[in-house]
């Protein structure tokens, strides 16, 4: 029910990891994501360690879910000398096309321990349901 929008983004993510470049607003880095179905909802979990909730933006337009976040460097005193800096900084973004069978009006978002979890219910119209069979009398009516 979920589709990737750009097959080359994974390649970009690997190149960015190897080169150590940060994402920008014009070319954001990709955030790691897991997606799975749990009962009557789809769950999307995105890794955003060190990002405050105020720096996360979640939008849905039609069936396109967009998550953007920015991790800024921590403020340091002038006397601090950085010896090593490996954690990625900058802008991160992920777009996911959601199927028509998902209820985008009722998406829930939680953020805990650096993981943004989105829960998207399956629309009632897409859930399996029983269809009752009507019984009609097979005799002809005679009009007089």
Coordinates of C-alpha atoms in Angstrom, one line a residue:
X1 CA 0.0 0.0 0.0
X2 CA 3.0 2.3 0.2
X3 CA 5.2 3.2 -2.8
X4 CA 8.6 4.9 -3.0
X5 CA 8.4 8.1 -5.0
X6 CA 12.0 8.2 -6.3
X7 CA 14.1 5.0 -6.7
X8 CA 17.3 7.0 -6.8
X9 CA 16.9 8.5 -3.3
X10 CA 18.4 5.4 -1.7
X11 CA 21.5 5.8 -3.8
X12 CA 21.7 9.5 -2.8
X13 CA 21.4 8.5 0.9
X14 CA 24.3 6.1 0.6
X15 CA 26.5 8.7 -1.3
X16 CA 25.7 11.3 1.4
X17 CA 26.6 8.9 4.2
X18 CA 29.9 8.0 2.5
X19 CA 30.8 11.6 1.7
X20 CA 29.6 13.1 5.0
X21 CA 27.6 15.8 3.3
X22 CA 24.5 17.3 5.0
X23 CA 21.1 17.9 3.5
X24 CA 19.9 21.3 2.6
X25 CA 16.4 22.8 2.0
X26 CA 16.9 22.5 -1.7
X27 CA 18.4 18.9 -1.5
X28 CA 17.5 17.3 1.8
X29 CA 19.0 14.0 3.0
X30 CA 16.8 10.9 3.2
X31 CA 15.7 9.7 6.7
X32 CA 15.7 5.9 7.3
X33 CA 12.2 4.5 7.4
X34 CA 10.3 1.3 8.2
X35 CA 6.7 0.7 7.1
X36 CA 4.4 -2.2 8.1
X37 CA 0.8 -3.1 8.6
X38 CA -0.4 -3.7 12.2
X39 CA -4.0 -4.8 12.4
X40 CA -6.2 -2.2 10.8
X41 CA -3.5 0.4 10.3
X42 CA -0.3 1.1 8.5
X43 CA 2.7 2.2 10.6
X44 CA 5.6 4.3 9.3
X45 CA 8.6 4.7 11.7
X46 CA 11.2 7.3 10.8
X47 CA 14.6 7.7 12.5
X48 CA 15.2 11.3 13.6
X49 CA 17.5 11.2 16.6
X50 CA 18.5 14.5 18.0
X51 CA 15.7 16.4 16.3
X52 CA 13.2 18.4 18.4
X53 CA 9.5 18.1 17.7
X54 CA 9.4 21.8 16.7
X55 CA 11.8 21.0 13.8
X56 CA 9.6 18.3 12.3
X57 CA 7.0 19.1 9.7
X58 CA 4.4 16.6 8.5
X59 CA 2.1 17.3 5.6
X60 CA -0.4 15.3 3.6
X61 CA -1.7 16.6 0.2
X62 CA -4.0 14.2 -1.5
X63 CA -2.2 10.9 -1.1
X64 CA 1.3 12.3 -0.7
X65 CA 2.8 12.2 2.8
X66 CA 5.8 14.5 3.3
X67 CA 7.9 14.5 6.4
X68 CA 10.7 17.1 6.8
X69 CA 13.0 17.7 9.7
X70 CA 16.1 19.7 10.5
X71 CA 18.9 18.8 12.9
X72 CA 20.9 21.8 13.8
X73 CA 24.3 21.8 15.5
X74 CA 24.2 22.0 19.2
X75 CA 25.2 25.4 20.6
X76 CA 28.7 25.3 22.0
X77 CA 30.7 27.8 24.0
X78 CA 33.6 29.6 22.3
X79 CA 36.0 27.6 24.5
X80 CA 34.8 24.2 23.1
X81 CA 37.0 22.6 20.4
X82 CA 35.2 19.9 18.4
X83 CA 37.4 16.8 18.0
X84 CA 35.0 14.6 16.1
X85 CA 31.7 15.3 14.5
X86 CA 30.1 12.3 12.7
X87 CA 26.4 12.8 13.4
X88 CA 24.6 14.1 10.3
X89 CA 23.2 17.7 10.5
X90 CA 21.0 19.5 8.1
X91 CA 17.6 18.9 6.5
X92 CA 16.0 15.5 6.1
X93 CA 12.9 14.7 4.1
X94 CA 10.9 11.7 3.0
X95 CA 7.9 11.5 0.7
X96 CA 5.6 8.5 0.6
X97 CA 2.6 7.9 -1.8
X98 CA -0.3 6.5 0.3
X99 CA -2.8 4.2 -1.2
X100 CA -6.4 5.4 -1.6
X101 CA -7.4 2.7 0.9
X102 CA -5.8 4.6 3.8
X103 CA -7.6 7.2 5.8
X104 CA -5.4 10.3 5.6
X105 CA -7.8 12.3 7.7
X106 CA -7.0 10.4 10.8
X107 CA -3.2 10.1 10.8
X108 CA -1.6 10.0 14.3
X109 CA 2.0 11.0 15.0
X110 CA 4.1 10.2 18.0
X111 CA 7.8 11.0 18.7
X112 CA 9.7 9.0 21.2
X113 CA 13.4 8.3 21.7
X114 CA 14.3 9.8 18.3
X115 CA 11.7 7.8 16.3
X116 CA 8.8 9.5 14.6
X117 CA 5.9 7.0 14.4
X118 CA 3.0 7.7 12.1
X119 CA -0.2 5.5 12.3
X120 CA -2.5 5.6 9.4
X121 CA -5.8 3.8 9.7
X122 CA -7.2 1.7 6.8
X123 CA -10.3 3.3 5.5
X124 CA -13.6 1.7 6.4
X125 CA -14.5 1.3 2.7
X126 CA -11.3 -0.8 2.2
X127 CA -11.9 -3.2 5.0
X128 CA -13.3 -6.7 4.2
X129 CA -17.0 -7.0 4.9
X130 CA -19.7 -9.6 4.4
X131 CA -22.3 -9.1 1.7
X132 CA -25.7 -10.5 2.6
X133 CA -27.6 -12.3 -0.1
X134 CA -31.3 -11.4 -0.5
X135 CA -33.8 -14.2 -1.1
X136 CA -36.6 -13.8 -3.6
X137 CA -39.5 -16.0 -4.1
X138 CA -39.1 -17.8 -7.5
X139 CA -42.9 -18.0 -8.1
X140 CA -44.4 -15.8 -10.8
X141 CA -47.1 -13.4 -9.8
X142 CA -50.3 -13.6 -11.8
X143 CA -52.0 -10.3 -12.4
X144 CA -55.7 -10.4 -13.1

